[in-house]
mmCIF file of C-alpha atoms in Angstrom:
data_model
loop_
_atom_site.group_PDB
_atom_site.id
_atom_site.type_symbol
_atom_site.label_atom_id
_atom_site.label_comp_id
_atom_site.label_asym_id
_atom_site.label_seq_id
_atom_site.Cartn_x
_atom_site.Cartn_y
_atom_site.Cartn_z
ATOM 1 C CA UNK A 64 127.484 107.485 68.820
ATOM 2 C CA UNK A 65 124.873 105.157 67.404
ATOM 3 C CA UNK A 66 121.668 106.960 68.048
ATOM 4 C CA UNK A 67 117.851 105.068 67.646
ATOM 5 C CA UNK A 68 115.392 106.452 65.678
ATOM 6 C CA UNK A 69 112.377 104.715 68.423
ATOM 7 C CA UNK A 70 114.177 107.007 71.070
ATOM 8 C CA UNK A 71 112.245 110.089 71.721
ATOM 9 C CA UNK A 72 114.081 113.687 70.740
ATOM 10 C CA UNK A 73 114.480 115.007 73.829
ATOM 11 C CA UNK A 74 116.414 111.568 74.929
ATOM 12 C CA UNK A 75 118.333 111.961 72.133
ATOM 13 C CA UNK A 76 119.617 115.631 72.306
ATOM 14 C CA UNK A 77 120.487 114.470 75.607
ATOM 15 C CA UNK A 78 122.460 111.554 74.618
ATOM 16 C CA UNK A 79 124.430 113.842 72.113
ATOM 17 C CA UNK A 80 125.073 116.529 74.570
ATOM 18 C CA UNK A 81 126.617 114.133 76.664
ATOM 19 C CA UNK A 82 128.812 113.490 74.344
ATOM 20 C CA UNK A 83 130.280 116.489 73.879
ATOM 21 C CA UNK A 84 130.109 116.876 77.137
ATOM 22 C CA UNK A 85 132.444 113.483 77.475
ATOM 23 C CA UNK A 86 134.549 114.844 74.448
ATOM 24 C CA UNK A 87 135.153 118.317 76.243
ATOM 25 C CA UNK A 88 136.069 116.610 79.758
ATOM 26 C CA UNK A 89 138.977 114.391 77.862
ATOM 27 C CA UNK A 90 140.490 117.479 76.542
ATOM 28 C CA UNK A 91 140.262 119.100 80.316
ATOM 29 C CA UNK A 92 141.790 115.666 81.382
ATOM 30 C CA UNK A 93 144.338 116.168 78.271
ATOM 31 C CA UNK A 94 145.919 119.608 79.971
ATOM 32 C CA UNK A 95 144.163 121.827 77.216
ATOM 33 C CA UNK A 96 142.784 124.864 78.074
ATOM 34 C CA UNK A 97 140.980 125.870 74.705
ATOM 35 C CA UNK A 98 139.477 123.883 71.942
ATOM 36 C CA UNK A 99 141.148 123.199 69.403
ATOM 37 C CA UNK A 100 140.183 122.881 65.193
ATOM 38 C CA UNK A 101 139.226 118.930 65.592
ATOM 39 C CA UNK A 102 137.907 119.093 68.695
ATOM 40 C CA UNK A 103 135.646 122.151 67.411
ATOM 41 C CA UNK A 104 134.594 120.313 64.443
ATOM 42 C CA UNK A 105 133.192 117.211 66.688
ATOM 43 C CA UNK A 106 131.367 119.396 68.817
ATOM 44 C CA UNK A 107 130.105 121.231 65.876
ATOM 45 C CA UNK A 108 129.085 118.094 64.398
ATOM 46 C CA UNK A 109 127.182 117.130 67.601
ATOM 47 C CA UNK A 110 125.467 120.116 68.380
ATOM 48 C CA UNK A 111 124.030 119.976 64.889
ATOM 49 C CA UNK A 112 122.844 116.598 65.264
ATOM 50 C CA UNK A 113 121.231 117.575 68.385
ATOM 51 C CA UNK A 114 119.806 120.522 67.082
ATOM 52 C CA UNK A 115 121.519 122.904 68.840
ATOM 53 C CA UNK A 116 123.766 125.125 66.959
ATOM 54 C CA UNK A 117 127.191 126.123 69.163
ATOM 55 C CA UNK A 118 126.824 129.593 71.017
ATOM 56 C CA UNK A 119 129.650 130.926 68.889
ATOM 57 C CA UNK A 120 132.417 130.064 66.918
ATOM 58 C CA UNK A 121 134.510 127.106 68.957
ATOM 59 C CA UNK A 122 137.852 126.925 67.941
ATOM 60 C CA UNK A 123 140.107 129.153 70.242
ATOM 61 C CA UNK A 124 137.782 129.628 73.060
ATOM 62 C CA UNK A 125 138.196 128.441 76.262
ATOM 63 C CA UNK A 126 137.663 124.752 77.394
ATOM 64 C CA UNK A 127 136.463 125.803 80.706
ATOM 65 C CA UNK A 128 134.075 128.397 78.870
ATOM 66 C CA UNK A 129 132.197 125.625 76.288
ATOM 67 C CA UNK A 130 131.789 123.695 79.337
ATOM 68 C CA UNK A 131 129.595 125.838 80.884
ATOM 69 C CA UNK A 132 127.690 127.157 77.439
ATOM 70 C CA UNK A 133 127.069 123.037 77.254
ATOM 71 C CA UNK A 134 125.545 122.452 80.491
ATOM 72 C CA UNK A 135 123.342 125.876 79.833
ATOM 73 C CA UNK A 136 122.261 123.960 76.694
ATOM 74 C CA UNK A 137 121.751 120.553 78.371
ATOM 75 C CA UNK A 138 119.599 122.856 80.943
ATOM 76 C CA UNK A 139 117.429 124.014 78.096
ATOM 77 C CA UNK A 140 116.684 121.139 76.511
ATOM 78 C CA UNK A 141 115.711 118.974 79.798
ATOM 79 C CA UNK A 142 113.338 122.052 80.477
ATOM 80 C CA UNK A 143 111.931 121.822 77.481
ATOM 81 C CA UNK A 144 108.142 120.467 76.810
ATOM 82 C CA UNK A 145 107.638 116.987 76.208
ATOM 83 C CA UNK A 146 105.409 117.580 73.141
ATOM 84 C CA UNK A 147 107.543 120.527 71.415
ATOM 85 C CA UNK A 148 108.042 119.711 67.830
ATOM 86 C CA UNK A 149 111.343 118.915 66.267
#
């Protein structure tokens, strides 16, 4: 995901939490119920290009449970201050 510099942060941690979000809903789609090494290392890779280190460690837990810790994190940062300092 191609991300612009012009865009503000916020808009952008948004953008890349919806893309875990996307990556997490195929594997639901896929029949898996927990996430998997490659899967974990995308989201990982995401999270820290969003800012937002992972909750805990991703591989082996629960699809349905990293779906929920990523909408609590979406939650966050859309509450978040316009101005806050990245």
């Amino acid at each position: 995901m191609q991300v612009s510099s012009a865009e503000p942060a916020a808009r952008q941690r948004i953008r890349l939490l919806d893309e875990c979000l996307n990556l997490v809903e195929s594997a639901i789609e896929a029949g898996r119920t927990r996430v998997n090494g490659e899967l974990a290392a995308q989201l990982g890779h995401l999270l820290e290009r969003a800012r937002t280190p992972p909750p805990s460690r991703l591989a082996g837990r629960l699809i349905e449970r990293v779906l929920d810790d990523l909408f609590l994190i979406q939650k966050r940062v859309m509450s978040e201050p316009a101005d806050r300092a990245y």
